[in-house]
Short mmCIF file of C-alpha atoms and ligand atoms in Angstrom, two decimals:
data_model
loop_
_atom_site.label_atom_id
_atom_site.label_comp_id
_atom_site.label_asym_id
_atom_site.label_seq_id
_atom_site.Cartn_x
_atom_site.Cartn_y
_atom_site.Cartn_z
CA MET A 25 66.33 113.58 105.86
CA LYS A 26 66.21 109.81 106.22
CA LYS A 27 68.25 109.65 103.03
CA PHE A 28 70.86 111.98 104.51
CA LEU A 29 71.20 109.99 107.73
CA ALA A 30 71.58 106.75 105.82
CA PHE A 31 74.22 108.30 103.58
CA ALA A 32 76.10 109.74 106.53
CA MET A 33 76.13 106.29 108.14
CA SER A 34 77.34 104.71 104.91
CA LEU A 35 80.21 107.18 104.66
CA ALA A 36 81.14 106.59 108.27
CA MET A 37 81.37 102.88 107.47
CA VAL A 38 83.46 103.58 104.41
CA PHE A 39 85.91 105.76 106.27
CA SER A 40 86.30 103.48 109.28
CA LEU A 41 86.78 100.38 107.12
CA ALA A 42 89.08 102.23 104.73
CA ALA A 43 91.29 103.09 107.67
CA CYS A 44 91.56 99.38 108.50
CA ASN A 45 92.39 98.52 104.91
CA SER A 46 94.88 101.25 104.15
CA GLY A 47 97.91 100.64 102.02
CA GLY A 48 97.06 98.04 99.46
CA SER A 49 96.08 98.17 95.88
CA SER A 50 95.18 94.80 94.46
CA ALA A 51 96.04 92.91 91.32
CA SER A 52 94.56 94.15 88.07
CA ASN A 53 91.39 92.71 86.63
CA ALA A 54 89.90 91.99 89.99
CA SER A 55 87.79 93.89 92.40
CA GLU A 56 89.56 95.07 95.49
CA ASP A 57 88.89 96.36 98.99
CA SER A 58 86.45 94.67 101.23
CA THR A 59 85.40 98.18 102.16
CA SER A 60 81.70 98.58 101.61
CA ALA A 61 79.01 101.15 101.95
CA ALA A 62 75.54 100.61 103.25
CA GLY A 63 72.57 101.83 101.25
CA SER A 64 72.09 105.50 100.92
CA SER A 65 68.50 105.66 99.79
CA GLU A 66 65.63 104.21 101.69
CA ALA A 67 66.12 100.48 101.33
CA GLY A 68 64.16 98.95 98.50
CA ALA A 69 62.23 102.13 97.84
CA PRO A 70 64.33 104.50 95.75
CA ALA A 71 62.42 107.74 95.50
CA GLY A 72 63.47 109.89 92.60
CA SER A 73 63.30 113.58 93.29
CA SER A 74 61.88 114.29 89.87
CA GLY A 75 61.36 110.90 88.31
CA GLY A 76 58.52 109.39 90.36
CA ASP A 77 59.51 105.81 91.12
CA LEU A 78 62.60 106.10 88.97
CA ILE A 79 66.02 106.56 90.56
CA THR A 80 67.40 109.89 89.35
CA VAL A 81 71.06 109.83 88.39
CA GLY A 82 73.18 112.74 87.20
CA PHE A 83 76.17 111.72 85.10
CA ALA A 84 79.01 114.21 84.49
CA GLN A 85 80.81 112.62 81.52
CA VAL A 86 84.31 113.76 80.45
CA GLY A 87 83.36 114.71 76.89
CA HIS A 88 83.33 113.15 73.43
CA GLU A 89 87.03 113.15 72.59
CA SER A 90 87.47 109.53 71.48
CA ASP A 91 85.89 106.31 70.24
CA TRP A 92 86.40 105.00 73.76
CA ARG A 93 84.35 107.87 75.17
CA THR A 94 81.49 107.15 72.77
CA ALA A 95 81.50 103.52 73.91
CA SER A 96 81.52 104.67 77.54
CA THR A 97 78.58 107.04 77.03
CA ASN A 98 76.60 104.35 75.20
CA SER A 99 77.31 101.86 77.97
CA VAL A 100 76.10 104.22 80.72
CA GLN A 101 73.03 105.39 78.79
CA ALA A 102 71.97 101.81 78.06
CA ALA A 103 72.47 100.71 81.67
CA PHE A 104 70.53 103.67 83.11
CA SER A 105 67.48 103.50 80.86
CA LYS A 106 63.95 104.23 82.07
CA ASP A 107 63.11 100.56 81.43
CA LYS A 108 65.69 99.64 84.01
CA GLY A 109 64.25 102.05 86.57
CA PHE A 110 66.49 105.08 86.11
CA ASP A 111 66.05 108.67 85.05
CA LEU A 112 69.50 109.64 83.74
CA GLN A 113 70.57 113.24 83.35
CA PHE A 114 73.61 113.28 81.11
CA VAL A 115 76.05 116.17 80.83
CA ASP A 116 78.90 116.13 78.28
CA CYS A 117 81.53 118.28 80.01
CA ASP A 118 83.55 118.80 76.83
CA ASN A 119 86.87 118.06 78.56
CA ASN A 120 86.43 121.21 80.64
CA SER A 121 87.05 120.74 84.37
CA ALA A 122 85.19 123.94 85.37
CA LYS A 123 82.17 122.77 83.39
CA GLN A 124 82.35 119.38 85.11
CA LEU A 125 82.37 120.91 88.61
CA GLU A 126 79.42 123.10 87.58
CA ALA A 127 77.52 120.05 86.31
CA VAL A 128 78.03 118.26 89.62
CA ARG A 129 76.88 121.34 91.55
CA ASN A 130 73.77 121.54 89.35
CA PHE A 131 72.98 117.90 90.14
CA ILE A 132 73.33 118.68 93.84
CA GLN A 133 70.97 121.66 93.52
CA GLN A 134 68.44 119.55 91.64
CA GLY A 135 68.59 116.95 94.41
CA VAL A 136 69.20 113.91 92.22
CA ASP A 137 69.36 110.59 94.06
CA TYR A 138 72.90 109.69 92.90
CA ILE A 139 75.73 111.41 91.07
CA VAL A 140 78.11 109.58 88.73
CA ILE A 141 81.37 111.31 87.79
CA ASP A 142 84.01 110.35 85.27
CA PRO A 143 86.61 112.86 86.47
CA ILE A 144 88.48 114.71 83.71
CA VAL A 145 91.38 115.30 86.09
CA SER A 146 92.18 113.45 89.29
CA THR A 147 92.46 116.40 91.68
CA GLY A 148 90.36 119.39 92.76
CA TRP A 149 87.42 117.31 93.94
CA ASP A 150 87.25 117.46 97.72
CA THR A 151 85.12 120.62 98.04
CA VAL A 152 82.37 119.56 95.66
CA LEU A 153 82.33 116.01 97.04
CA THR A 154 81.92 117.50 100.51
CA GLU A 155 78.97 119.50 99.15
CA ALA A 156 77.40 116.33 97.74
CA GLN A 157 77.98 114.57 101.03
CA SER A 158 76.32 117.43 102.98
CA ALA A 159 73.34 117.23 100.61
CA GLY A 160 73.09 113.48 101.27
CA ILE A 161 73.79 112.50 97.65
CA PRO A 162 76.06 109.50 97.17
CA VAL A 163 78.71 109.86 94.46
CA ILE A 164 79.93 106.98 92.31
CA VAL A 165 83.11 107.47 90.27
CA ILE A 166 83.74 105.59 87.04
CA ASP A 167 86.72 105.13 84.69
CA ARG A 168 89.30 107.67 85.88
CA THR A 169 90.12 108.08 89.56
CA ILE A 170 89.73 110.92 92.04
CA ASP A 171 92.97 111.06 93.98
CA ASP A 172 92.51 113.94 96.40
CA SER A 173 89.31 112.90 98.11
CA ASP A 174 87.77 109.73 99.47
CA LYS A 175 84.26 111.21 99.72
CA TYR A 176 82.71 108.94 97.14
CA VAL A 177 80.97 105.67 97.82
CA SER A 178 82.37 103.47 95.08
CA TRP A 179 84.61 103.52 91.99
CA VAL A 180 84.73 101.22 88.97
CA GLY A 181 87.39 101.64 86.30
CA SER A 182 90.82 100.77 84.97
CA GLU A 183 94.25 100.15 86.50
CA PHE A 184 96.01 102.65 84.24
CA THR A 185 99.48 102.07 85.70
CA ASN A 186 99.17 98.37 84.88
CA GLU A 187 98.24 99.31 81.29
CA GLY A 188 101.50 101.29 81.04
CA LEU A 189 103.51 98.54 82.73
CA ALA A 190 102.03 95.93 80.37
CA ALA A 191 103.00 98.09 77.37
CA GLY A 192 106.54 98.30 78.72
CA ALA A 193 106.73 94.57 79.43
CA TRP A 194 105.47 93.79 75.93
CA LEU A 195 107.95 96.18 74.28
CA LYS A 196 110.86 94.67 76.22
CA ALA A 197 109.91 91.10 75.20
CA TYR A 198 109.11 92.13 71.59
CA ALA A 199 112.40 94.02 71.17
CA GLU A 200 114.33 90.99 72.46
CA LYS A 201 112.47 88.70 70.07
CA LYS A 202 113.08 91.00 67.09
CA GLY A 203 116.67 91.87 67.95
CA ILE A 204 115.89 95.57 68.47
CA LYS A 205 118.88 96.74 70.51
CA GLU A 206 118.05 100.38 71.24
CA ILE A 207 114.71 101.99 72.07
CA ASN A 208 114.24 105.66 71.18
CA ALA A 209 110.64 106.42 72.03
CA LEU A 210 108.28 109.29 71.46
CA VAL A 211 105.22 109.43 73.70
CA ILE A 212 101.93 111.17 72.94
CA GLU A 213 100.23 111.51 76.30
CA GLY A 214 96.54 111.86 77.08
CA THR A 215 94.85 114.76 78.89
CA THR A 216 97.34 116.17 81.38
CA GLY A 217 96.30 115.50 84.97
CA SER A 218 93.89 112.69 84.12
CA SER A 219 94.56 109.46 85.96
CA ALA A 220 94.65 107.67 82.58
CA GLN A 221 97.55 109.90 81.45
CA ILE A 222 99.34 109.72 84.79
CA GLY A 223 99.09 105.93 85.15
CA ARG A 224 100.05 105.05 81.57
CA THR A 225 102.96 107.52 81.62
CA ASN A 226 104.32 106.25 84.93
CA GLY A 227 103.90 102.56 84.07
CA PHE A 228 105.71 102.83 80.74
CA LYS A 229 108.41 105.12 82.16
CA LYS A 230 109.21 102.55 84.82
CA TYR A 231 110.20 100.11 82.05
CA ALA A 232 112.07 102.80 80.11
CA ASP A 233 114.11 103.75 83.19
CA ALA A 234 114.83 100.14 84.15
CA ASN A 235 115.99 99.19 80.64
CA GLY A 236 117.90 102.27 79.57
CA TRP A 237 115.36 103.24 76.88
CA LYS A 238 115.43 106.85 75.73
CA ILE A 239 112.17 108.78 75.84
CA LEU A 240 113.04 111.52 73.38
CA ASP A 241 109.89 113.53 74.03
CA SER A 242 106.51 113.21 75.76
CA GLN A 243 103.73 115.70 74.99
CA SER A 244 99.96 115.73 75.37
CA GLY A 245 97.69 115.01 72.42
CA ASN A 246 94.67 115.42 74.73
CA PHE A 247 93.31 111.97 73.80
CA THR A 248 92.12 113.30 70.41
CA GLN A 249 92.94 112.41 66.81
CA ASP A 250 93.75 116.05 65.97
CA GLY A 251 95.98 116.29 69.04
CA GLY A 252 97.81 113.08 68.13
CA GLN A 253 98.32 114.29 64.58
CA SER A 254 99.68 117.71 65.46
CA VAL A 255 102.07 116.37 68.14
CA MET A 256 103.31 113.70 65.71
CA GLU A 257 103.76 116.27 62.93
CA SER A 258 106.06 118.26 65.15
CA TYR A 259 107.88 115.08 66.33
CA CYS A 260 108.47 114.05 62.70
CA LYS A 261 110.19 117.38 62.07
CA SER A 262 112.21 117.47 65.31
CA TYR A 263 113.21 113.81 65.53
CA GLN A 264 113.43 112.78 61.88
CA GLY A 265 115.23 109.42 61.63
CA LYS A 266 115.90 109.33 65.38
CA PHE A 267 112.95 107.36 66.78
CA ASN A 268 111.91 103.73 66.50
CA VAL A 269 108.94 103.57 68.92
CA VAL A 270 105.82 105.75 69.19
CA VAL A 271 103.54 105.30 72.20
CA CYS A 272 100.08 106.88 71.84
CA GLN A 273 98.01 106.88 75.00
CA ASN A 274 94.80 106.14 73.11
CA ASP A 275 93.64 104.85 69.74
CA ASN A 276 92.47 108.21 68.41
CA GLU A 277 95.88 109.74 69.04
CA ALA A 278 97.36 106.74 67.20
CA PHE A 279 95.12 107.41 64.16
CA GLY A 280 96.36 111.02 64.12
CA ALA A 281 99.97 109.89 64.54
CA GLU A 282 99.53 107.50 61.60
CA ASP A 283 98.30 110.36 59.41
CA ALA A 284 101.32 112.47 60.40
CA MET A 285 103.78 109.59 59.79
CA ASN A 286 102.16 108.79 56.43
CA ALA A 287 102.61 112.43 55.39
CA ALA A 288 106.23 112.43 56.57
CA GLY A 289 107.04 109.12 54.86
CA VAL A 290 107.74 107.28 58.12
CA LYS A 291 107.09 103.52 57.95
CA TYR A 292 105.52 102.09 61.08
CA GLY A 293 103.83 98.91 62.27
CA ILE A 294 104.91 95.32 61.74
CA ASP A 295 106.58 96.02 58.36
CA GLY A 296 108.00 99.39 59.32
CA ASP A 297 110.89 101.05 61.11
CA VAL A 298 108.77 102.33 63.99
CA VAL A 299 106.87 100.22 66.53
CA LEU A 300 103.46 101.80 67.20
CA ILE A 301 101.84 101.15 70.58
CA SER A 302 98.33 102.25 71.57
CA PHE A 303 95.81 101.98 74.38
CA ASP A 304 92.00 101.48 74.40
CA ALA A 305 91.61 98.65 71.84
CA CYS A 306 88.34 100.00 70.45
CA LYS A 307 87.05 98.38 67.25
CA ALA A 308 88.73 100.99 65.04
CA GLY A 309 92.01 100.52 66.91
CA LEU A 310 91.87 96.74 66.63
CA LYS A 311 91.32 97.09 62.87
CA GLU A 312 94.69 98.87 62.75
CA VAL A 313 96.23 96.05 64.81
CA LEU A 314 94.76 93.49 62.40
CA SER A 315 96.26 95.32 59.43
CA GLY A 316 99.64 95.49 61.20
CA LYS A 317 99.78 99.28 61.50
CA ILE A 318 99.48 99.28 65.30
CA ASN A 319 101.81 96.64 66.79
CA ALA A 320 100.15 96.33 70.19
CA ASP A 321 97.01 97.79 71.79
CA PHE A 322 96.37 97.66 75.54
CA GLN A 323 92.70 97.64 76.35
CA CYS A 324 90.98 100.17 78.53
CA ASN A 325 87.52 98.72 79.06
CA PRO A 326 84.73 101.32 78.64
CA LEU A 327 81.78 99.03 79.39
CA GLN A 328 81.33 100.25 82.94
CA GLY A 329 77.64 101.20 82.72
CA PRO A 330 76.17 97.90 83.98
CA PHE A 331 78.67 97.74 86.88
CA CYS A 332 77.77 101.29 87.87
CA ALA A 333 74.01 100.62 87.62
CA ASP A 334 74.48 97.51 89.75
CA ILE A 335 76.30 99.55 92.41
CA ILE A 336 73.47 102.09 92.52
CA SER A 337 70.76 99.41 92.60
CA LYS A 338 72.53 97.76 95.51
CA LEU A 339 72.89 101.04 97.38
CA ALA A 340 69.22 101.81 96.78
CA ALA A 341 68.34 98.40 98.21
CA GLY A 342 70.48 99.01 101.27
CA GLN A 343 73.12 96.48 100.28
CA THR A 344 76.88 96.73 100.60
CA VAL A 345 79.10 97.57 97.63
CA GLU A 346 82.82 97.33 96.88
CA LYS A 347 84.79 100.53 97.35
CA LYS A 348 86.84 99.76 94.21
CA THR A 349 86.20 97.51 91.23
CA TYR A 350 88.72 96.99 88.43
CA MET A 351 87.56 96.23 84.89
CA LYS A 352 88.94 93.19 83.09
CA GLU A 353 91.34 94.34 80.36
CA PRO A 354 93.14 92.12 77.84
CA TRP A 355 96.18 93.02 75.74
CA TYR A 356 96.11 92.74 71.91
CA VAL A 357 98.97 92.25 69.43
CA SER A 358 99.37 92.19 65.69
CA GLU A 359 101.99 89.45 65.33
CA ASP A 360 101.76 85.98 66.76
CA VAL A 361 105.34 85.96 68.08
CA LEU A 362 104.75 86.15 71.84
CA THR A 363 102.06 84.32 73.78
CA ASP A 364 102.18 86.24 77.05
CA ILE A 365 103.99 88.84 79.10
CA SER A 366 105.22 88.72 82.69
CA TYR A 367 105.63 91.78 84.85
CA THR A 368 105.28 93.07 88.39
CA ASN A 369 102.01 94.93 88.53
CA ASN A 370 101.20 98.13 90.38
CA ALA A 371 100.11 96.16 93.44
CA GLY A 372 103.54 94.50 93.56
CA ASN A 373 102.32 91.10 92.32
CA ASP A 374 104.25 89.14 89.69
CA VAL A 375 101.75 88.30 86.95
CA THR A 376 101.82 86.50 83.60
CA GLU A 377 99.07 87.61 81.23
CA PRO A 378 98.13 86.34 77.76
CA LEU A 379 98.53 88.37 74.57
CA ILE A 380 95.61 88.10 72.19
CA HIS A 381 96.59 87.84 68.54
CA VAL A 382 94.02 89.96 66.67
CA THR A 383 91.93 88.23 64.03
CA GLN A 384 88.87 89.45 62.12
CA ASP A 385 86.74 87.66 64.68
CA VAL A 386 88.32 89.69 67.50
CA VAL A 387 87.64 92.92 65.59
CA ASP A 388 84.03 91.92 64.89
CA LYS A 389 83.35 91.34 68.57
CA ALA A 390 84.97 94.59 69.75
CA TYR A 391 83.03 97.63 70.95
O1 AHR B 6 89.86 107.61 80.70
C1 AHR B 6 89.92 106.72 79.64
C2 AHR B 6 90.59 107.39 78.49
O2 AHR B 6 89.87 108.54 78.15
C3 AHR B 6 90.66 106.57 77.22
O3 AHR B 6 91.87 105.94 77.05
C4 AHR B 6 90.57 107.63 76.19
O4 AHR B 6 90.28 107.19 74.91
C5 AHR B 6 89.58 108.54 76.78
O5 AHR B 6 89.47 109.73 76.22
#
């Protein structure tokens, strides 16, 4: 009961402060919103419902669709180990939104201390978050955003629109440098309705619209290698000889697209006829950048586990936390022809950000 009252107070603080802070998203790579939430468990004495002195945390993970997702799962599991004072219940939701809602409802029924959600899609959340709120269980969101409800205490993740804008800004500068006059792009999108797909699509499209680039087609590859391959196979048939840019919204789709282009005899990468752009910058993706097959890779940082564990530890100790925290995300390129890109980010700020030329050392240090 004490836990419920504390949580209700924390939400009241969140909502009243959020109202004061409405209307501003901040620059990328920085935490935003002074909005904070007071602790939701008894201060300094987190009592796990089933884990003794451990803090019980239920994590509804998206699935296992990509290298990025594996890195994300590893990061959360390492940060919420028993050694660190947590009892983590992990559910792989297999990219199935109904399964994810069910997992969250099961956590509520079990009475875990905290729920962590990486939302497959960005909408359809308000009812279940209201249920968690009524049960006095604070929800922390990681990676993707929930856009139809504010009933979570804190979020840590990526500025996906900035990733798309950065890809557009890089392509514009690269095309100018290389004398590429026309852009005819094919896009392989991520999971439809996920904030990662929505942000990257919108950010890149903004550049396409502003610069008269043609987006010949844009279909979902569901963030998987198989999806990327089958979409690219059909693009190779429908748009043979008509495209010079392929944008894959994650590395695994890019690997699939490479397989399809190899089979169709399409030359891509720094020595090819097609510029290949990707997102995530996992180790396997950066290897492709190093070999010149992927021209540019825009990082989506999956190492959110420690940030999330820190948020929960602070809440358990009755401390305040940020409402939103953005991960730091660098941009990687294959050729050393541009040093940085300048663009107006999603918060409306003009930024200049460095491009990292990928070397073996960069690959070795990647996740
Ligand atoms: O939400 C992050 C995205 O989801 C990553 O780009 C992708 O690899 C993953 O599946």
